[in-house]
mmCIF file of C-alpha atoms in Angstrom:
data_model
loop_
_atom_site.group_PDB
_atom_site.id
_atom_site.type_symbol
_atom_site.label_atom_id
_atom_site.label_comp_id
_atom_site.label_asym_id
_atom_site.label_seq_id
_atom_site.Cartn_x
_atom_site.Cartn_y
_atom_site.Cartn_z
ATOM 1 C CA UNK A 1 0.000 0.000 0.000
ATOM 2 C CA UNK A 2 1.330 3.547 -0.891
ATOM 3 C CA UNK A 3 0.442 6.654 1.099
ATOM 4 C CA UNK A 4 1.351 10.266 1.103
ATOM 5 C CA UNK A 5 1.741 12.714 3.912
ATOM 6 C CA UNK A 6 1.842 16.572 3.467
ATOM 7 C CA UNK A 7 2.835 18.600 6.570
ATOM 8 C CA UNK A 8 1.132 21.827 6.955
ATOM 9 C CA UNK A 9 -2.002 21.764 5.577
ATOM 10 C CA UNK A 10 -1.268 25.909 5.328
ATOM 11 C CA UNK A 11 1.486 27.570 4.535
ATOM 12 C CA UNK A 12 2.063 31.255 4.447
ATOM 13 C CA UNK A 13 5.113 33.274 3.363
ATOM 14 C CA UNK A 14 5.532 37.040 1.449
ATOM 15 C CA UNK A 15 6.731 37.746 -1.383
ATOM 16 C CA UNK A 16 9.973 36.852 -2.798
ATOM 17 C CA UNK A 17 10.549 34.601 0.365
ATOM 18 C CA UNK A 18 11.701 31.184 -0.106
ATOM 19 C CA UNK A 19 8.742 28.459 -0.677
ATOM 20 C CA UNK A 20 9.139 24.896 0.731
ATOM 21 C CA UNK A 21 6.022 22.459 0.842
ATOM 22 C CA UNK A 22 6.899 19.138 2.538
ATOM 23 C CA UNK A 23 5.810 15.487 1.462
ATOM 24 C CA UNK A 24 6.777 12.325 2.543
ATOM 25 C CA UNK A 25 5.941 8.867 1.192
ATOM 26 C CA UNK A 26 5.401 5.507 1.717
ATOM 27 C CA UNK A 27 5.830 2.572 -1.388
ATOM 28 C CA UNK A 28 6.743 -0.958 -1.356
ATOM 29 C CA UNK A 29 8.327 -0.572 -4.390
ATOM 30 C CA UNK A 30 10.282 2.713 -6.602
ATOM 31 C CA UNK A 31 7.636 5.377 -6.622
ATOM 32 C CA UNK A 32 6.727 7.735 -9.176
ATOM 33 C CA UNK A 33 6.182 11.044 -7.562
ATOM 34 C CA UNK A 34 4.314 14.101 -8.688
ATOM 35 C CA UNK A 35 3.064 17.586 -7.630
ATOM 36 C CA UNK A 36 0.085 19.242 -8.617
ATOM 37 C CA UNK A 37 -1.105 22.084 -7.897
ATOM 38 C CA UNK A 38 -4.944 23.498 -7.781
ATOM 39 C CA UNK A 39 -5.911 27.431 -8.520
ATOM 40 C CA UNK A 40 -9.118 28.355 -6.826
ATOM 41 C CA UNK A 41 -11.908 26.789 -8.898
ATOM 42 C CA UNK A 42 -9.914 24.717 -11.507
ATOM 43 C CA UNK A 43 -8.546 21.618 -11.990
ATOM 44 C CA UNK A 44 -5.400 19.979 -11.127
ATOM 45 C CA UNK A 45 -2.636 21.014 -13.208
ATOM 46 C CA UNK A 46 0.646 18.989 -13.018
ATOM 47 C CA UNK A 47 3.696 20.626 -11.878
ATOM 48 C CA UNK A 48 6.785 18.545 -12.264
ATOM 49 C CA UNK A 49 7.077 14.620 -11.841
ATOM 50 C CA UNK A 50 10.006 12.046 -10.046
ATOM 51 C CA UNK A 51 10.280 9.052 -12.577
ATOM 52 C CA UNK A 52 13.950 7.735 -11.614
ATOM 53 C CA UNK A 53 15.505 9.552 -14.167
ATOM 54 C CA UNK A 54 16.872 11.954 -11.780
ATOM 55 C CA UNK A 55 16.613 12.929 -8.263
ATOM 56 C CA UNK A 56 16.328 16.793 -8.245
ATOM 57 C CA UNK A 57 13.564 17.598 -10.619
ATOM 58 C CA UNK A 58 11.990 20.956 -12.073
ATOM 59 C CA UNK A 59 9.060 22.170 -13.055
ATOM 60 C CA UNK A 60 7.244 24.807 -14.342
ATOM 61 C CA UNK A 61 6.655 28.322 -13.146
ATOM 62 C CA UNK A 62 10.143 27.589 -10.822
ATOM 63 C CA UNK A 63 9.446 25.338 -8.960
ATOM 64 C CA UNK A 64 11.816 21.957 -8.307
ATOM 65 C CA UNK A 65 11.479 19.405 -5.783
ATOM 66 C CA UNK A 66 14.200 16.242 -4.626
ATOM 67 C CA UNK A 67 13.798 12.963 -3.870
ATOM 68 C CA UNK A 68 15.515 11.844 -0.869
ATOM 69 C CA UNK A 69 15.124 8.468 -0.971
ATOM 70 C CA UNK A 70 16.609 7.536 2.454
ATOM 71 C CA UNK A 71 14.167 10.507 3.831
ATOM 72 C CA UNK A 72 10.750 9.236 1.755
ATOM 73 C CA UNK A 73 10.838 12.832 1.045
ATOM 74 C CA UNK A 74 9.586 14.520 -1.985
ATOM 75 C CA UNK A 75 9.441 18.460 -1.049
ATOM 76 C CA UNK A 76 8.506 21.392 -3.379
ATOM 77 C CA UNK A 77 10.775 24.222 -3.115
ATOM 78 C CA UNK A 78 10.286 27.807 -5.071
ATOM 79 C CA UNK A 79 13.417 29.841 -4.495
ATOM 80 C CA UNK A 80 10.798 33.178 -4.634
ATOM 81 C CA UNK A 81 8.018 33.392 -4.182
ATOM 82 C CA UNK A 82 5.362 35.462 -6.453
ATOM 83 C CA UNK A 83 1.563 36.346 -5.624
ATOM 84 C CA UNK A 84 0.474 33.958 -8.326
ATOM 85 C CA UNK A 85 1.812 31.369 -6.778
ATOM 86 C CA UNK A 86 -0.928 31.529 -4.413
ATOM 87 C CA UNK A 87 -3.286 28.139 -4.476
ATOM 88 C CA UNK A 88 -3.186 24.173 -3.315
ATOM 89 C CA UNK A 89 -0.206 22.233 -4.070
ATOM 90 C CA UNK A 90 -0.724 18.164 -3.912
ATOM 91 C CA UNK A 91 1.593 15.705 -3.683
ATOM 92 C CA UNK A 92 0.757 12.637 -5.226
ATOM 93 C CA UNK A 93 2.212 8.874 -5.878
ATOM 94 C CA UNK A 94 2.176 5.967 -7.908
ATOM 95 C CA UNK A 95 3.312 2.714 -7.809
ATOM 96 C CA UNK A 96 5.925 1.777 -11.181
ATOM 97 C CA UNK A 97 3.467 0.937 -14.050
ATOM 98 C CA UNK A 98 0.542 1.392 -11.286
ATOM 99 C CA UNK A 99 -2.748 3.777 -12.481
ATOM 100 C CA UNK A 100 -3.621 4.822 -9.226
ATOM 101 C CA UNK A 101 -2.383 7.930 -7.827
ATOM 102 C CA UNK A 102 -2.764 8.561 -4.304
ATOM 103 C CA UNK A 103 -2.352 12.016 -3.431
ATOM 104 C CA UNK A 104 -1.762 13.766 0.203
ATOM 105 C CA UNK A 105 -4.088 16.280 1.959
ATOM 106 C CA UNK A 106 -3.070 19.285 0.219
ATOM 107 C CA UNK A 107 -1.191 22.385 1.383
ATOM 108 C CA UNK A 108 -2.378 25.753 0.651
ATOM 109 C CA UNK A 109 0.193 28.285 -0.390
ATOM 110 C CA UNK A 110 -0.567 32.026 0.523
ATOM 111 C CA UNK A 111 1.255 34.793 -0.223
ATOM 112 C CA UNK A 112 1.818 38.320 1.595
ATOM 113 C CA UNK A 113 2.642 41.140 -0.299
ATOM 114 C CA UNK B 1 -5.756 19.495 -27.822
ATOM 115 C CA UNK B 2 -9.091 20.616 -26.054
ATOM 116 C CA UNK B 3 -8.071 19.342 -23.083
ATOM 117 C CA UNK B 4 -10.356 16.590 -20.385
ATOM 118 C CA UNK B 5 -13.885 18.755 -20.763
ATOM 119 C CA UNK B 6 -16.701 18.445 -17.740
ATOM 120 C CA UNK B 7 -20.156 19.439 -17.766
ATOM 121 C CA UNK B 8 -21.993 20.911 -16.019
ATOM 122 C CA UNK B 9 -19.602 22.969 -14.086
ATOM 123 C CA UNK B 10 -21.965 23.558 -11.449
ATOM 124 C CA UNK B 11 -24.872 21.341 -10.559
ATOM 125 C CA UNK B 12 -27.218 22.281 -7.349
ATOM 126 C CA UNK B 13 -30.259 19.703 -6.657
ATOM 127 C CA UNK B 14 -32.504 19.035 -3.867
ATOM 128 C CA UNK B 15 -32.031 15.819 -1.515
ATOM 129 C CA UNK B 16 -33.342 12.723 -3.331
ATOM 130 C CA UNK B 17 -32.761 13.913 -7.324
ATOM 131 C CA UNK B 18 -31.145 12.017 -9.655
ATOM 132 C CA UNK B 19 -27.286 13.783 -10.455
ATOM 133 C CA UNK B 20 -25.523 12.637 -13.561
ATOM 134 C CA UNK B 21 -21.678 14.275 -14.168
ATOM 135 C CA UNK B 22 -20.496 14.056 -17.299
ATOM 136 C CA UNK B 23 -16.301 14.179 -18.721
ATOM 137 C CA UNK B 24 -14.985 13.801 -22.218
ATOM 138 C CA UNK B 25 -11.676 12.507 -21.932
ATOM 139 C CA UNK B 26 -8.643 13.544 -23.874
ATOM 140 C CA UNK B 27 -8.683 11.962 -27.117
ATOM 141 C CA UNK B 28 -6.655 8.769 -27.233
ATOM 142 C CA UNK B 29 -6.551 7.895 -23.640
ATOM 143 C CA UNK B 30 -6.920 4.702 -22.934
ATOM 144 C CA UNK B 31 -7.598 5.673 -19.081
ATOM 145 C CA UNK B 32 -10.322 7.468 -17.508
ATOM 146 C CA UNK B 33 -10.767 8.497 -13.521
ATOM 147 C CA UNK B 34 -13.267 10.127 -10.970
ATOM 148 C CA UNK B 35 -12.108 11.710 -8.310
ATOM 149 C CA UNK B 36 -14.173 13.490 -5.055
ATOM 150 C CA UNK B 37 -12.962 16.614 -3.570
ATOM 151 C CA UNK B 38 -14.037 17.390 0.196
ATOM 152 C CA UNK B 39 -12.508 19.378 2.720
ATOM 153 C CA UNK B 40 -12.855 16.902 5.115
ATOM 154 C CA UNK B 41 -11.670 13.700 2.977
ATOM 155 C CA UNK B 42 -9.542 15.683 0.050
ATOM 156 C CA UNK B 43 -9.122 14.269 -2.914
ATOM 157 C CA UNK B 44 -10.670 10.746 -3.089
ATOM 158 C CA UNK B 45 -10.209 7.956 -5.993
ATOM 159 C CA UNK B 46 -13.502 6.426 -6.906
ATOM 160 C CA UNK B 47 -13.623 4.202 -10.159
ATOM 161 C CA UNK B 48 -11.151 4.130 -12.877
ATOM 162 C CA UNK B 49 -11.557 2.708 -16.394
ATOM 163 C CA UNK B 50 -9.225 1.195 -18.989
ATOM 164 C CA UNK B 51 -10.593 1.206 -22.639
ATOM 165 C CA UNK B 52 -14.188 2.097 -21.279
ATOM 166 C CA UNK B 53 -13.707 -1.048 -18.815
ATOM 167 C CA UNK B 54 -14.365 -0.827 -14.784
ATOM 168 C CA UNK B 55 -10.884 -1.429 -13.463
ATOM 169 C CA UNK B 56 -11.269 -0.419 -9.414
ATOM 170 C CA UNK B 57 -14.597 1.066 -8.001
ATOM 171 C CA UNK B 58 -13.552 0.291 -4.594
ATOM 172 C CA UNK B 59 -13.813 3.869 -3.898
ATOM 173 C CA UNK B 60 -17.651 4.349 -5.136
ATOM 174 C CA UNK B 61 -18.864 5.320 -1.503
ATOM 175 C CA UNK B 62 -22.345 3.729 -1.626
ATOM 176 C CA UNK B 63 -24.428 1.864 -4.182
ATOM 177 C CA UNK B 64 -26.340 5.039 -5.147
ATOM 178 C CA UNK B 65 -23.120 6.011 -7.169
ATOM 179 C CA UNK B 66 -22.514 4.567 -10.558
ATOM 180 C CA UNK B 67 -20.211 5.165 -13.084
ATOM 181 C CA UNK B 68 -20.560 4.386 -16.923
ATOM 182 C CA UNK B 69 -18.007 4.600 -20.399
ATOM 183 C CA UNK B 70 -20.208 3.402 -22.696
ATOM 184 C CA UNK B 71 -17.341 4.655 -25.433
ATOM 185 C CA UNK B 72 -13.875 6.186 -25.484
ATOM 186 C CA UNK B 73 -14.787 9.596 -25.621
ATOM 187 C CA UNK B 74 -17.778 9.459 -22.996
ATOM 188 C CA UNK B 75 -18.291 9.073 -19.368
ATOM 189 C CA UNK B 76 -21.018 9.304 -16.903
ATOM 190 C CA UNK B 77 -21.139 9.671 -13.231
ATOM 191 C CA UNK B 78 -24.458 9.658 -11.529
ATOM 192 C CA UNK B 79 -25.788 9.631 -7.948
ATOM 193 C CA UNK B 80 -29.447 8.592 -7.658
ATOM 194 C CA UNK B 81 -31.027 9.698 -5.062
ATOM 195 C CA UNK B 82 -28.539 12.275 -3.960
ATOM 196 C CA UNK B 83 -27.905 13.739 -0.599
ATOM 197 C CA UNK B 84 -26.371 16.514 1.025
ATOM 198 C CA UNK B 85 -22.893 14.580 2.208
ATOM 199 C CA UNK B 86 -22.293 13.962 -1.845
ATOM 200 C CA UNK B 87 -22.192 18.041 -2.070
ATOM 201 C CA UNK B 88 -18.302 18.355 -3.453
ATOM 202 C CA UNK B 89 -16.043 18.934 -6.422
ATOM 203 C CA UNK B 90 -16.391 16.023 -8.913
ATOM 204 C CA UNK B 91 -12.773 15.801 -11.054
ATOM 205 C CA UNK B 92 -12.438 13.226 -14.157
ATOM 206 C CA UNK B 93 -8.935 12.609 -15.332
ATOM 207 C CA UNK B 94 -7.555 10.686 -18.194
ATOM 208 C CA UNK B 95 -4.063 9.702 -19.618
ATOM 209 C CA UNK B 96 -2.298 7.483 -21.752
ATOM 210 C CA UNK B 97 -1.486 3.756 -21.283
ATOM 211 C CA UNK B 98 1.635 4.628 -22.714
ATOM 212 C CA UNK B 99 4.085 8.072 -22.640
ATOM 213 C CA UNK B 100 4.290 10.145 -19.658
ATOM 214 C CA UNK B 101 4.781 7.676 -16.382
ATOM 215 C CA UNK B 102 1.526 7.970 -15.192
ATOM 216 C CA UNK B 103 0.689 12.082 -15.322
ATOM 217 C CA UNK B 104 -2.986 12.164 -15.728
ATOM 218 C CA UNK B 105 -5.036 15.197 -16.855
ATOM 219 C CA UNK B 106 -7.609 16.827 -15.302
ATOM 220 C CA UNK B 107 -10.681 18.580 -16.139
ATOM 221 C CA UNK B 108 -11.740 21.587 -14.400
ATOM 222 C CA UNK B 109 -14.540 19.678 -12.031
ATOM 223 C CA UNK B 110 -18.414 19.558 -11.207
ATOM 224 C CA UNK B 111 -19.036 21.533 -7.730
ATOM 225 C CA UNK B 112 -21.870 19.570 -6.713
ATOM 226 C CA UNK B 113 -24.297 21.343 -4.661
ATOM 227 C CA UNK B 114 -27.052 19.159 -2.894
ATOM 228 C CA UNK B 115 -29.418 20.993 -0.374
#
């Protein structure tokens, strides 16, 4: 069985600040790992993906996240942070050639001006 | 591409009506997925299909949910009778068999309104 944990279910920093959302996993086997992220009243849009190829991964608009194997970890870092940024960031995982994802609680990003 | 397309966007009913969501996935996935949005449960997996097949409905909460793909480019979701608890955000996904490692796409949801 695979779960995913998000600490902080809110997270608030200002502007230009440095942006770290936290997830940690749990797999029997090599994960795939993903972030989404959620503006207020649309869909899921994915953000960048872990598929073994490498361990520090980026994304669009910035952001990057590592996997730290030894940790389970699979955090979101934005070395800025901008107003848009603003919304609900998921972190989500799959098992290798699984179709499920199973995705954590959320954590919603604000930004202060 | 048009992208995963959901209708209606908003749906509000009274206790006890029939609710059917609709999602047209993106053309040439061979998957298709509903997902529940709460604030109390998140974001919850409730039936998947591969090439318009029932894979896992292990997450359909109750017996008044049911899920069709009667083709490729067609799914239903309906609740019949609804109630309050089912008021959410209904998401369908789809993706390839084949490509990306698993990224699925996401249409913009149903916010399901039941009084």
């Amino acid at each position: 069985a695979q779960s995913v944990t998000q600490l902080g279910s809110h997270v608030s920093v200002s502007e230009g600040a440095l942006v770290l959302l936290r997830c940690n996993y749990s797999s029997s086997v090599p994960p795939y790992l993903f972030w989404y992220v959620q503006y207020p009243n649309q869909g899921l849009q994915l953000l960048l993906k872990y598929t073994s190829a490498a361990t520090l991964v980026k994304g669009i608009n910035g952001f990057e996240a590592e996997f730290k194997k030894s940790e389970t970890s699979f955090h979101l870092t934005k070395p800025s942070a901008h107003m848009s940024d603003a919304a609900e960031y998921f972190c989500a995982v799959s098992e290798y050639a699984g179709n499920m994802l199973t995705f954590g609680g959320g954590t919603r990003l604000m930004v202060k001006p | 591409d048009a992208g995963v397309i959901q209708s209606p966007r908003h749906e509000v009913t009274e206790m006890g009506q029939e609710v059917t969501l609709r999602c047209k996935p993106i053309s040439g996935h061979d998957y298709l997925f509903w997902y529940r949005q709460t604030m109390m449960r998140g974001l919850e997996l409730l039936i998947y299909f591969n090439n318009n097949v029932p894979i896992d409905d292990s997450g359909m909460p109750e017996d008044r949910f049911s899920a069709k793909m009667p083709n490729a480019s067609f799914s239903t979701l309906k609740i019949q009778p609804s109630e309050p608890r089912d008021s959410a955000v209904y998401f369908c996904a789809s993706r390839k068999l084949a490509g990306v490692f698993n990224e699925q796409f996401f249409g913009p949801g149903t916010r399901l309104t039941v009084l």
